[in-house]
Each structure stands twice: as C-alpha cells, then as structure tokens.
Coordinates of N, CA and C in Angstrom, one line a residue:
M1 N -129.0 -199.1 -166.2 CA -129.5 -200.4 -165.8 C -130.0 -201.2 -167.0
K2 N -130.7 -200.6 -167.9 CA -131.1 -201.3 -169.1 C -130.0 -201.8 -169.9
R3 N -128.9 -200.9 -170.1 CA -127.8 -201.4 -170.8 C -127.1 -202.6 -170.2
R4 N -127.0 -202.6 -168.8 CA -126.4 -203.7 -168.1 C -127.2 -205.0 -168.3
A5 N -128.6 -204.9 -168.3 CA -129.4 -206.1 -168.5 C -129.3 -206.6 -169.9
I6 N -129.2 -205.6 -170.9 CA -129.1 -206.1 -172.3 C -127.7 -206.7 -172.5
G7 N -126.7 -206.2 -171.8 CA -125.4 -206.8 -172.0 C -125.3 -208.2 -171.4
A8 N -126.0 -208.4 -170.3 CA -126.0 -209.7 -169.6 C -126.7 -210.7 -170.5
L9 N -127.8 -210.3 -171.1 CA -128.6 -211.2 -171.9 C -127.8 -211.5 -173.2
A10 N -127.1 -210.5 -173.7 CA -126.2 -210.8 -174.9 C -125.1 -211.7 -174.6
L11 N -124.5 -211.6 -173.4 CA -123.5 -212.5 -173.0 C -124.0 -213.9 -172.9
L12 N -125.2 -214.0 -172.3 CA -125.8 -215.3 -172.1 C -126.1 -216.0 -173.5
A13 N -126.6 -215.2 -174.4 CA -126.9 -215.7 -175.7 C -125.6 -216.2 -176.4
L14 N -124.6 -215.4 -176.3 CA -123.3 -215.8 -176.9 C -122.7 -217.0 -176.3
T15 N -122.8 -217.1 -175.0 CA -122.2 -218.3 -174.3 C -123.0 -219.6 -174.7
V16 N -124.3 -219.5 -174.7 CA -125.1 -220.6 -175.0 C -124.9 -221.1 -176.4
A17 N -124.6 -220.2 -177.3 CA -124.4 -220.6 -178.7 C -123.2 -221.4 -179.0
C18 N -122.3 -221.5 -178.0 CA -121.0 -222.1 -178.2 C -121.0 -223.6 -177.8
G19 N -120.2 -224.5 -178.5 CA -120.0 -225.8 -178.0 C -121.0 -226.8 -178.4
S20 N -120.8 -228.0 -177.8 CA -121.7 -229.2 -178.1 C -123.1 -228.9 -177.4
P21 N -124.1 -229.8 -177.6 CA -125.4 -229.6 -176.9 C -125.2 -229.6 -175.4
V22 N -124.3 -230.5 -174.9 CA -124.1 -230.6 -173.5 C -123.5 -229.3 -173.0
Q23 N -122.4 -228.8 -173.7 CA -121.8 -227.6 -173.3 C -122.7 -226.4 -173.3
R24 N -123.5 -226.4 -174.4 CA -124.5 -225.2 -174.5 C -125.5 -225.3 -173.3
A25 N -126.0 -226.5 -173.0 CA -127.0 -226.6 -171.9 C -126.3 -226.2 -170.6
A26 N -125.1 -226.6 -170.4 CA -124.4 -226.3 -169.1 C -124.1 -224.8 -169.1
N27 N -123.6 -224.2 -170.2 CA -123.3 -222.8 -170.2 C -124.6 -222.0 -169.9
K28 N -125.7 -222.4 -170.5 CA -127.0 -221.7 -170.2 C -127.3 -221.7 -168.8
L29 N -127.3 -222.9 -168.2 CA -127.6 -223.1 -166.8 C -126.7 -222.2 -165.9
M30 N -125.4 -222.3 -166.2 CA -124.4 -221.6 -165.3 C -124.6 -220.1 -165.4
E31 N -124.9 -219.6 -166.5 CA -125.1 -218.1 -166.7 C -126.4 -217.7 -165.9
Q32 N -127.4 -218.5 -166.0 CA -128.7 -218.2 -165.3 C -128.4 -218.3 -163.8
V33 N -127.7 -219.3 -163.3 CA -127.4 -219.4 -161.9 C -126.6 -218.2 -161.5
R34 N -125.6 -217.8 -162.3 CA -124.7 -216.6 -162.0 C -125.6 -215.4 -161.8
L35 N -126.5 -215.2 -162.7 CA -127.4 -214.0 -162.7 C -128.5 -214.1 -161.7
G36 N -128.7 -215.2 -161.0 CA -129.8 -215.4 -160.1 C -131.1 -215.5 -160.8
D37 N -131.1 -216.0 -162.0 CA -132.3 -216.1 -162.8 C -133.2 -217.2 -162.3
P38 N -134.4 -216.9 -161.9 CA -135.3 -217.9 -161.4 C -135.7 -219.0 -162.4
L39 N -135.4 -218.8 -163.7 CA -135.6 -219.8 -164.7 C -134.6 -220.9 -164.7
A40 N -133.5 -220.8 -163.9 CA -132.5 -221.8 -163.8 C -133.0 -223.2 -163.5
R41 N -134.0 -223.3 -162.6 CA -134.5 -224.6 -162.3 C -135.3 -225.1 -163.4
Q42 N -136.0 -224.3 -164.2 CA -136.7 -224.8 -165.4 C -135.8 -225.3 -166.4
T43 N -134.7 -224.6 -166.6 CA -133.7 -225.0 -167.6 C -133.1 -226.3 -167.2
Y44 N -132.9 -226.5 -165.9 CA -132.3 -227.8 -165.4 C -133.3 -228.9 -165.8
E45 N -134.6 -228.7 -165.5 CA -135.6 -229.8 -165.8 C -135.7 -230.1 -167.3
E46 N -135.6 -229.0 -168.1 CA -135.7 -229.2 -169.5 C -134.5 -229.9 -170.1
D47 N -133.3 -229.6 -169.6 CA -132.1 -230.2 -170.2 C -131.4 -231.2 -169.2
K48 N -132.2 -231.8 -168.4 CA -131.7 -232.7 -167.4 C -130.8 -233.8 -168.0
D49 N -131.3 -234.4 -169.0 CA -130.6 -235.6 -169.6 C -129.2 -235.1 -170.1
L50 N -129.1 -233.9 -170.6 CA -127.8 -233.4 -171.1 C -126.9 -233.1 -169.9
L51 N -127.5 -232.4 -168.9 CA -126.7 -231.9 -167.8 C -126.2 -233.0 -166.8
L52 N -126.9 -234.1 -166.9 CA -126.5 -235.3 -166.1 C -125.8 -236.4 -166.9
S53 N -125.4 -236.1 -168.1 CA -124.8 -237.1 -168.9 C -123.3 -237.2 -168.6
P54 N -122.7 -238.3 -168.9 CA -121.2 -238.5 -168.7 C -120.4 -237.4 -169.3
E55 N -120.8 -236.9 -170.4 CA -120.1 -235.8 -171.1 C -120.0 -234.5 -170.2
A56 N -121.0 -234.4 -169.3 CA -121.0 -233.2 -168.5 C -120.1 -233.2 -167.3
V57 N -119.5 -234.4 -167.0 CA -118.7 -234.5 -165.8 C -117.5 -233.5 -165.8
P58 N -116.7 -233.5 -166.9 CA -115.6 -232.5 -166.9 C -116.0 -231.1 -166.8
I59 N -117.2 -230.8 -167.3 CA -117.7 -229.4 -167.3 C -118.0 -229.0 -165.8
W60 N -118.7 -229.9 -165.1 CA -119.0 -229.6 -163.7 C -117.8 -229.7 -162.8
T61 N -116.9 -230.6 -163.2 CA -115.6 -230.6 -162.4 C -114.9 -229.3 -162.5
E62 N -114.7 -228.8 -163.7 CA -114.1 -227.5 -163.9 C -114.8 -226.4 -163.2
A63 N -116.1 -226.4 -163.3 CA -116.9 -225.4 -162.6 C -116.7 -225.4 -161.1
L64 N -116.7 -226.6 -160.5 CA -116.5 -226.7 -159.1 C -115.1 -226.3 -158.7
Q65 N -114.1 -226.5 -159.5 CA -112.7 -226.2 -159.2 C -112.4 -224.7 -159.4
S66 N -113.0 -224.1 -160.5 CA -112.5 -222.8 -161.0 C -113.5 -221.7 -161.0
S67 N -114.8 -221.9 -160.9 CA -115.8 -220.9 -161.0 C -115.6 -219.8 -159.8
D68 N -115.8 -218.6 -160.2 CA -115.8 -217.5 -159.2 C -117.1 -217.3 -158.5
S69 N -118.1 -218.1 -158.8 CA -119.5 -218.0 -158.3 C -119.7 -219.2 -157.3
P70 N -119.9 -218.9 -156.0 CA -120.3 -219.9 -155.1 C -121.6 -220.7 -155.5
Q71 N -122.5 -219.9 -156.1 CA -123.8 -220.6 -156.5 C -123.5 -221.6 -157.6
I72 N -122.7 -221.3 -158.6 CA -122.3 -222.2 -159.6 C -121.6 -223.4 -159.0
K73 N -120.7 -223.2 -158.1 CA -120.0 -224.3 -157.4 C -121.0 -225.2 -156.7
E74 N -121.9 -224.6 -156.1 CA -122.9 -225.4 -155.3 C -123.7 -226.3 -156.3
W75 N -124.2 -225.7 -157.4 CA -124.9 -226.5 -158.4 C -124.0 -227.6 -159.0
A76 N -122.7 -227.3 -159.3 CA -121.8 -228.2 -159.8 C -121.6 -229.4 -158.9
A77 N -121.5 -229.2 -157.6 CA -121.3 -230.3 -156.7 C -122.5 -231.1 -156.7
Q78 N -123.7 -230.5 -156.7 CA -125.0 -231.3 -156.7 C -125.1 -232.2 -157.9
L79 N -124.7 -231.6 -159.0 CA -124.9 -232.3 -160.3 C -123.8 -233.5 -160.4
L80 N -122.6 -233.2 -159.9 CA -121.7 -234.3 -159.9 C -122.1 -235.5 -159.0
G81 N -122.8 -235.2 -157.9 CA -123.3 -236.2 -157.0 C -124.4 -237.0 -157.7
D82 N -125.3 -236.3 -158.5 CA -126.4 -236.9 -159.2 C -125.8 -237.8 -160.3
I83 N -124.8 -237.4 -161.0 CA -124.2 -238.2 -162.1 C -123.5 -239.4 -161.5
G84 N -122.8 -239.3 -160.4 CA -122.2 -240.4 -159.7 C -121.0 -241.0 -160.4
D85 N -120.2 -240.2 -161.1 CA -119.0 -240.7 -161.7 C -117.9 -240.6 -160.7
E86 N -117.2 -241.8 -160.4 CA -116.2 -241.9 -159.4 C -115.1 -240.9 -159.6
S87 N -114.8 -240.5 -160.9 CA -113.7 -239.6 -161.1 C -113.9 -238.2 -160.5
S88 N -115.1 -237.9 -160.2 CA -115.4 -236.6 -159.6 C -115.1 -236.5 -158.1
L89 N -114.8 -237.7 -157.5 CA -114.7 -237.7 -156.0 C -113.5 -236.8 -155.5
P90 N -112.4 -236.8 -156.1 CA -111.3 -235.9 -155.6 C -111.7 -234.5 -155.6
V91 N -112.3 -234.0 -156.6 CA -112.7 -232.6 -156.6 C -113.8 -232.3 -155.6
L92 N -114.7 -233.3 -155.4 CA -115.7 -233.1 -154.4 C -115.1 -233.1 -153.0
A93 N -114.1 -233.9 -152.8 CA -113.3 -233.9 -151.5 C -112.7 -232.6 -151.3
A94 N -112.1 -232.0 -152.3 CA -111.4 -230.7 -152.2 C -112.4 -229.6 -151.9
A95 N -113.6 -229.8 -152.4 CA -114.6 -228.7 -152.1 C -115.1 -228.7 -150.7
L96 N -114.6 -229.6 -149.8 CA -115.0 -229.6 -148.4 C -114.3 -228.4 -147.7
S97 N -113.4 -227.8 -148.4 CA -112.7 -226.6 -147.8 C -113.3 -225.3 -148.3
E98 N -114.4 -225.4 -149.1 CA -115.1 -224.2 -149.7 C -116.0 -223.6 -148.7
P99 N -116.6 -222.5 -149.0 CA -117.6 -221.9 -148.1 C -118.8 -222.8 -147.8
R100 N -119.6 -222.5 -146.8 CA -120.5 -223.5 -146.3 C -121.5 -224.1 -147.3
N101 N -122.1 -223.3 -148.1 CA -123.1 -223.8 -149.0 C -122.5 -224.8 -150.0
V102 N -121.3 -224.5 -150.5 CA -120.6 -225.4 -151.4 C -120.1 -226.7 -150.7
R103 N -119.6 -226.5 -149.5 CA -119.2 -227.6 -148.6 C -120.3 -228.6 -148.4
E104 N -121.5 -228.0 -148.0 CA -122.6 -228.9 -147.7 C -123.1 -229.6 -148.9
A105 N -123.1 -228.9 -150.1 CA -123.5 -229.6 -151.3 C -122.5 -230.7 -151.7
A106 N -121.2 -230.5 -151.4 CA -120.2 -231.5 -151.7 C -120.4 -232.7 -150.8
V107 N -120.6 -232.5 -149.5 CA -120.9 -233.6 -148.6 C -122.1 -234.4 -149.1
A108 N -123.2 -233.8 -149.4 CA -124.4 -234.5 -149.9 C -124.1 -235.3 -151.2
A109 N -123.2 -234.7 -152.0 CA -122.9 -235.4 -153.3 C -122.0 -236.6 -153.0
I110 N -121.1 -236.5 -152.1 CA -120.2 -237.7 -151.8 C -121.0 -238.8 -151.1
K111 N -122.0 -238.4 -150.3 CA -122.9 -239.4 -149.7 C -123.7 -240.2 -150.6
Q112 N -123.8 -239.8 -151.9 CA -124.6 -240.5 -152.9 C -123.8 -241.7 -153.4
F113 N -122.5 -241.7 -153.2 CA -121.7 -242.8 -153.7 C -121.7 -244.0 -152.7
D114 N -121.2 -245.1 -153.0 CA -121.3 -246.2 -152.1 C -120.3 -245.9 -150.9
D115 N -120.5 -246.6 -149.8 CA -119.8 -246.3 -148.6 C -118.3 -246.3 -148.7
D116 N -117.7 -247.2 -149.4 CA -116.3 -247.3 -149.6 C -115.7 -246.1 -150.4
Q117 N -116.4 -245.8 -151.4 CA -116.0 -244.6 -152.2 C -116.2 -243.3 -151.4
A118 N -117.3 -243.2 -150.7 CA -117.5 -242.0 -149.9 C -116.4 -241.9 -148.8
C119 N -116.1 -243.0 -148.2 CA -115.0 -243.0 -147.2 C -113.7 -242.5 -147.8
D120 N -113.4 -243.1 -148.9 CA -112.1 -242.7 -149.5 C -112.1 -241.2 -149.8
A121 N -113.2 -240.6 -150.2 CA -113.2 -239.2 -150.5 C -113.1 -238.4 -149.2
F122 N -113.7 -238.8 -148.1 CA -113.5 -238.1 -146.9 C -112.1 -238.3 -146.3
V123 N -111.5 -239.4 -146.6 CA -110.1 -239.6 -146.2 C -109.2 -238.6 -147.0
L124 N -109.5 -238.4 -148.3 CA -108.8 -237.4 -149.0 C -108.9 -236.0 -148.4
A125 N -110.0 -235.7 -147.9 CA -110.2 -234.4 -147.2 C -109.4 -234.3 -145.9
L126 N -109.3 -235.4 -145.2 CA -108.4 -235.5 -144.0 C -107.0 -235.2 -144.4
E127 N -106.6 -235.8 -145.5 CA -105.2 -235.8 -145.9 C -104.8 -234.4 -146.5
S128 N -105.8 -233.6 -146.8 CA -105.5 -232.3 -147.4 C -104.9 -231.3 -146.4
G129 N -105.0 -231.6 -145.2 CA -104.4 -230.7 -144.2 C -105.3 -229.5 -143.9
D130 N -106.4 -229.3 -144.6 CA -107.3 -228.1 -144.4 C -108.1 -228.4 -143.2
L131 N -108.1 -227.5 -142.2 CA -108.8 -227.8 -140.9 C -110.3 -227.8 -141.1
D132 N -110.8 -226.9 -142.0 CA -112.3 -226.9 -142.3 C -112.7 -228.2 -142.9
A133 N -111.9 -228.7 -143.9 CA -112.3 -230.0 -144.5 C -112.2 -231.1 -143.6
Q134 N -111.2 -231.1 -142.7 CA -111.1 -232.2 -141.7 C -112.3 -232.2 -140.8
A135 N -112.6 -231.0 -140.3 CA -113.8 -230.9 -139.4 C -115.1 -231.4 -140.0
V136 N -115.2 -231.2 -141.3 CA -116.4 -231.7 -142.0 C -116.4 -233.2 -142.2
A137 N -115.2 -233.7 -142.6 CA -115.0 -235.1 -143.0 C -115.1 -236.1 -141.8
L138 N -114.6 -235.7 -140.6 CA -114.6 -236.6 -139.5 C -116.0 -237.1 -139.1
P139 N -117.0 -236.2 -138.9 CA -118.3 -236.8 -138.5 C -118.9 -237.7 -139.6
Q140 N -118.5 -237.5 -140.8 CA -119.0 -238.4 -141.9 C -118.3 -239.8 -141.8
I141 N -117.1 -239.8 -141.4 CA -116.3 -241.0 -141.2 C -116.9 -241.8 -140.0
S142 N -117.2 -241.0 -138.9 CA -117.9 -241.6 -137.8 C -119.2 -242.3 -138.1
R143 N -119.9 -241.6 -139.0 CA -121.2 -242.2 -139.4 C -121.0 -243.5 -140.2
L144 N -119.9 -243.6 -141.0 CA -119.7 -244.8 -141.8 C -119.0 -245.9 -141.0
K145 N -118.4 -245.5 -139.9 CA -117.7 -246.5 -139.0 C -116.7 -247.3 -139.9
A146 N -115.9 -246.6 -140.7 CA -115.1 -247.3 -141.7 C -113.7 -247.6 -141.2
S147 N -113.3 -248.9 -141.1 CA -112.0 -249.2 -140.6 C -110.9 -248.7 -141.6
R148 N -111.2 -248.6 -142.8 CA -110.2 -248.2 -143.8 C -109.7 -246.8 -143.6
A149 N -110.5 -246.0 -142.8 CA -110.1 -244.6 -142.5 C -109.3 -244.5 -141.3
V150 N -109.1 -245.5 -140.5 CA -108.4 -245.4 -139.2 C -107.0 -244.8 -139.3
P151 N -106.1 -245.2 -140.3 CA -104.8 -244.6 -140.3 C -104.8 -243.1 -140.5
A152 N -105.7 -242.6 -141.4 CA -105.8 -241.2 -141.7 C -106.4 -240.4 -140.5
V153 N -107.4 -241.0 -139.8 CA -108.0 -240.4 -138.7 C -107.0 -240.3 -137.5
A154 N -106.2 -241.4 -137.3 CA -105.2 -241.4 -136.3 C -104.2 -240.3 -136.5
I155 N -103.8 -240.0 -137.7 CA -102.8 -238.9 -138.0 C -103.5 -237.6 -137.6
V156 N -104.7 -237.4 -138.0 CA -105.4 -236.1 -137.6 C -105.6 -236.0 -136.1
G157 N -105.7 -237.2 -135.5 CA -105.8 -237.1 -134.0 C -104.6 -236.5 -133.3
R158 N -103.5 -236.4 -134.0 CA -102.3 -235.8 -133.5 C -102.1 -234.4 -134.0
S159 N -103.2 -233.8 -134.5 CA -103.1 -232.4 -135.0 C -102.9 -231.5 -133.8
S160 N -102.2 -230.4 -134.2 CA -102.0 -229.3 -133.1 C -103.2 -228.5 -132.9
D161 N -104.2 -228.6 -133.7 CA -105.5 -228.0 -133.5 C -106.3 -228.8 -132.5
E162 N -106.6 -228.3 -131.4 CA -107.3 -229.0 -130.3 C -108.6 -229.6 -130.7
L163 N -109.5 -228.8 -131.3 CA -110.8 -229.2 -131.7 C -110.8 -230.3 -132.7
V164 N -109.9 -230.2 -133.7 CA -109.8 -231.2 -134.8 C -109.3 -232.5 -134.2
S165 N -108.2 -232.3 -133.3 CA -107.6 -233.5 -132.7 C -108.6 -234.3 -131.9
R166 N -109.4 -233.5 -131.1 CA -110.4 -234.2 -130.2 C -111.4 -234.9 -131.0
T167 N -111.9 -234.2 -132.1 CA -112.9 -234.8 -132.9 C -112.4 -236.1 -133.6
A168 N -111.1 -236.1 -134.0 CA -110.6 -237.3 -134.6 C -110.4 -238.4 -133.6
I169 N -110.0 -238.1 -132.4 CA -109.9 -239.2 -131.4 C -111.3 -239.8 -131.1
D170 N -112.3 -238.9 -131.0 CA -113.7 -239.4 -130.8 C -114.1 -240.2 -132.0
T171 N -113.7 -239.9 -133.2 CA -114.0 -240.6 -134.4 C -113.5 -242.1 -134.3
L172 N -112.3 -242.2 -133.8 CA -111.7 -243.6 -133.6 C -112.6 -244.4 -132.6
G173 N -113.1 -243.7 -131.6 CA -114.0 -244.4 -130.6 C -115.3 -244.8 -131.3
D174 N -115.8 -243.9 -132.2 CA -117.0 -244.2 -133.0 C -116.8 -245.4 -133.9
I175 N -115.7 -245.4 -134.6 CA -115.4 -246.6 -135.5 C -115.4 -247.8 -134.7
G176 N -114.7 -247.8 -133.6 CA -114.9 -248.9 -132.5 C -114.5 -250.3 -132.8
D177 N -113.6 -250.5 -133.8 CA -113.2 -251.8 -134.1 C -111.7 -252.0 -133.5
S178 N -111.2 -253.2 -133.8 CA -109.8 -253.5 -133.2 C -108.8 -252.6 -133.8
T179 N -108.9 -252.2 -135.0 CA -107.9 -251.3 -135.6 C -107.9 -249.9 -134.9
A180 N -109.1 -249.5 -134.7 CA -109.3 -248.2 -134.0 C -108.8 -248.3 -132.6
A181 N -109.0 -249.4 -131.9 CA -108.5 -249.6 -130.6 C -107.0 -249.6 -130.5
E182 N -106.3 -250.2 -131.5 CA -104.9 -250.2 -131.6 C -104.4 -248.8 -131.8
A183 N -105.0 -248.0 -132.6 CA -104.6 -246.6 -132.8 C -104.7 -245.8 -131.5
L184 N -105.8 -246.1 -130.8 CA -105.9 -245.4 -129.5 C -104.9 -245.8 -128.5
V185 N -104.5 -247.1 -128.5 CA -103.5 -247.5 -127.6 C -102.2 -246.8 -127.9
A186 N -101.9 -246.7 -129.2 CA -100.6 -246.0 -129.6 C -100.6 -244.6 -129.2
M187 N -101.8 -243.9 -129.2 CA -101.8 -242.5 -128.7 C -101.7 -242.4 -127.2
V188 N -102.4 -243.3 -126.5 CA -102.3 -243.2 -125.0 C -100.8 -243.4 -124.5
T189 N -100.1 -244.2 -125.2 CA -98.8 -244.6 -124.7 C -97.7 -243.7 -125.4
D190 N -98.1 -242.7 -126.2 CA -97.1 -241.9 -126.8 C -96.8 -240.7 -126.0
D191 N -95.6 -240.7 -125.3 CA -95.3 -239.6 -124.4 C -95.0 -238.3 -125.1
A192 N -95.0 -238.3 -126.4 CA -94.7 -237.0 -127.2 C -96.1 -236.3 -127.4
L193 N -97.2 -236.9 -127.2 CA -98.5 -236.3 -127.3 C -98.8 -235.5 -126.1
Q194 N -99.7 -234.5 -126.2 CA -100.2 -233.7 -125.1 C -101.0 -234.6 -124.2
A195 N -100.9 -234.3 -122.9 CA -101.7 -235.1 -121.9 C -103.2 -235.1 -122.2
E196 N -103.7 -234.0 -122.7 CA -105.2 -234.0 -123.0 C -105.5 -235.0 -124.1
S197 N -104.7 -235.1 -125.1 CA -105.0 -236.0 -126.2 C -104.9 -237.4 -125.8
R198 N -103.9 -237.7 -124.9 CA -103.7 -239.1 -124.4 C -104.9 -239.5 -123.5
A199 N -105.3 -238.5 -122.7 CA -106.5 -238.8 -121.8 C -107.7 -239.0 -122.7
Q200 N -107.9 -238.2 -123.7 CA -109.1 -238.4 -124.6 C -109.0 -239.8 -125.3
A201 N -107.8 -240.2 -125.7 CA -107.7 -241.5 -126.3 C -108.0 -242.6 -125.4
L202 N -107.7 -242.4 -124.1 CA -108.0 -243.4 -123.1 C -109.5 -243.5 -122.9
L203 N -110.1 -242.4 -122.8 CA -111.6 -242.4 -122.7 C -112.3 -243.2 -123.8
N204 N -111.8 -242.9 -125.0 CA -112.4 -243.6 -126.2 C -112.1 -245.1 -126.3
L205 N -110.9 -245.4 -125.8 CA -110.6 -246.8 -125.7 C -111.5 -247.6 -124.8
K206 N -111.9 -246.9 -123.7 CA -112.9 -247.5 -122.8 C -114.3 -247.8 -123.5
R207 N -114.6 -246.9 -124.5 CA -115.9 -247.0 -125.2 C -116.0 -248.2 -126.1
I208 N -114.8 -248.8 -126.5 CA -114.8 -249.8 -127.5 C -115.1 -251.2 -126.9
E209 N -116.2 -251.8 -127.2 CA -116.5 -253.1 -126.7 C -115.5 -254.1 -127.2
G210 N -115.1 -254.9 -126.3 CA -114.1 -256.0 -126.6 C -112.7 -255.6 -126.7
A211 N -112.4 -254.4 -126.1 CA -111.0 -253.8 -126.1 C -110.3 -254.1 -124.8
E212 N -110.7 -255.1 -124.1 CA -110.0 -255.4 -122.8 C -108.5 -255.7 -123.0
D213 N -108.2 -256.5 -124.0 CA -106.8 -256.8 -124.2 C -106.0 -255.5 -124.5
Q214 N -106.5 -254.6 -125.3 CA -105.8 -253.4 -125.5 C -105.7 -252.5 -124.3
L215 N -106.7 -252.5 -123.4 CA -106.6 -251.8 -122.2 C -105.5 -252.4 -121.3
Q216 N -105.5 -253.7 -121.3 CA -104.4 -254.3 -120.5 C -103.0 -253.9 -121.0
A217 N -102.9 -253.9 -122.3 CA -101.6 -253.5 -122.9 C -101.3 -252.0 -122.5
V218 N -102.3 -251.2 -122.4 CA -102.0 -249.8 -122.0 C -101.5 -249.8 -120.6
L219 N -102.2 -250.5 -119.7 CA -101.7 -250.6 -118.3 C -100.3 -251.0 -118.2
A220 N -99.9 -252.0 -118.9 CA -98.6 -252.6 -118.9 C -97.6 -251.5 -119.3
A221 N -97.9 -250.8 -120.4 CA -97.0 -249.8 -121.0 C -96.9 -248.6 -120.0
L222 N -98.0 -248.2 -119.4 CA -97.9 -247.0 -118.5 C -97.2 -247.4 -117.3
E223 N -97.3 -248.6 -116.8 CA -96.5 -249.0 -115.6 C -95.0 -248.9 -115.8
E224 N -94.6 -249.1 -117.0 CA -93.2 -249.1 -117.3 C -92.7 -247.7 -117.7
S225 N -93.6 -246.8 -118.0 CA -93.2 -245.5 -118.5 C -92.8 -244.6 -117.3
E226 N -91.9 -243.7 -117.6 CA -91.5 -242.7 -116.5 C -91.9 -241.3 -116.9
D227 N -92.7 -241.1 -117.9 CA -93.0 -239.7 -118.2 C -94.0 -239.2 -117.2
E228 N -94.1 -237.9 -117.1 CA -94.9 -237.2 -116.1 C -96.4 -237.5 -116.2
T229 N -96.9 -237.8 -117.4 CA -98.3 -238.0 -117.6 C -98.7 -239.4 -117.3
A230 N -97.8 -240.3 -117.3 CA -98.1 -241.7 -117.2 C -98.8 -242.1 -115.9
A231 N -98.4 -241.5 -114.8 CA -99.0 -241.8 -113.5 C -100.5 -241.5 -113.5
S232 N -100.8 -240.3 -114.0 CA -102.2 -239.9 -114.0 C -103.0 -240.8 -115.0
L233 N -102.4 -241.1 -116.1 CA -103.1 -242.0 -117.1 C -103.3 -243.4 -116.5
L234 N -102.3 -243.8 -115.8 CA -102.4 -245.2 -115.2 C -103.5 -245.2 -114.2
E235 N -103.7 -244.2 -113.4 CA -104.8 -244.1 -112.5 C -106.1 -244.2 -113.2
Q236 N -106.2 -243.4 -114.3 CA -107.5 -243.4 -115.1 C -107.7 -244.8 -115.7
A237 N -106.7 -245.4 -116.2 CA -106.8 -246.7 -116.9 C -107.2 -247.7 -115.9
T238 N -106.7 -247.7 -114.7 CA -107.0 -248.7 -113.6 C -108.5 -248.5 -113.2
A239 N -108.9 -247.3 -113.1 CA -110.3 -247.1 -112.8 C -111.3 -247.5 -113.8
Q240 N -110.8 -247.6 -115.1 CA -111.7 -248.0 -116.2 C -111.8 -249.5 -116.4
R241 N -111.0 -250.3 -115.6 CA -111.0 -251.7 -115.8 C -112.3 -252.4 -115.4

C-alpha cells in the first residue's frame, strides 16, 4: 500500500513538473481529482486564474473528450462552462451522451452561454443521433422556446424511439410559435408516421395559441386523405376547434 501511495505521488510530481504554468496547474488538478484528493478544491482556488484562462480551453477540451476518469470529465465540463469560450460548445454537446454526472455538468456549462449559443449546442446533441443526448437536450430546448431549433426537433419527432419522439413533439408544443405549428401540421398530415405520433402532434397543435389557421389546414388535409388514421384524427381535430 505504501509503495502504491509513493508511486502515485511520484507520478503526480512528475506530471506537474511538465509544460507551461497553465499545463502544470491543470495536470496537478487532474491528478488530484483522479486520486480523489480532497486538496483538489484548494488547488483550484489557488490556481483559478490559470485554470480558467483561454490557454486552458484546449486542455479541458481534450480532458472532456479523452479522459478515462468521469470525475476529470465532470471537472472539465464545469471549467469549460466557467471559461465561456464558444469553441468548447461542440465538445460540451457531445458530452450529453456521457454518464449522468458528466452529462449534468455539461448541461450546466452550456446554460452559462447566451441562449442562442446554448440552443445551437443542444441542437448539435439532437443531431448526434444519440438517444440519451436527445433526451437531455429536448427539455432544455423547451425551456429556451427557440424557433431556431424547430427543424432539428421536428426530425427527432419522427424518431423510432417512442419516448424521444413523444418528448420532441411536446417540445414543439412548448416552443409554440408559427414555425412549430407548421412542423406539427406536417406531422399530423404525414400518413407515413405512426398514428400515435400524429395524434400527439395534433394535441400539441391545439396547445399553440393563434394556430387556428394551421388547425383549419389540418382539417382540410385530413378530409381529403384516405389513409386509415385520417378519420380518427379528423374526429379529434374537429372536436378541438
């Protein structure tokens, strides 16, 4: 046990000795975090200016992408959020598919950016195709009510995963603007979609204030449709008028 402890300390000392002041500070912190050293927080406070400098962005980006330690990845995400460099958003978005503690740290980091930047990062997560990342990103897009996310959300609304699809369709209802309404209309009238998804889209279209014209368009399209689901949807749509 003593040999192992001595070896770990020697490795820490060797690692810290390498590189620029920023690299040395980052290496020291990461090794302490890896070892579960309670002094990691003190190191952070002492070297905060270095650890949150622009020079540290590629260090934390690499750590978040490549470290084998979830704890280091969590710290890296937090620090990238605190630094606030826009270049780190893609890697933060990719981290939404990581284990829970890293994922939550990445969400918190993204939310420190302005709404448009944050929205774009969450859209990247939607476009990744990772179901975990999509499930995390959709509620954040609902919170932002961002029209710019509608195309990506609408695509996810057609997912074969029922839970993710349903959440995406509800997100369109939460965004609640004319572009979201149009996306919902397209889903209701798409006979290639499952009946459950089309019905969910119809319910969310009803939620959108000022979508009377879109609802009328749905009625007209369903009346002309001959697919098996159209009659049931038409009955629902008529009842919602």
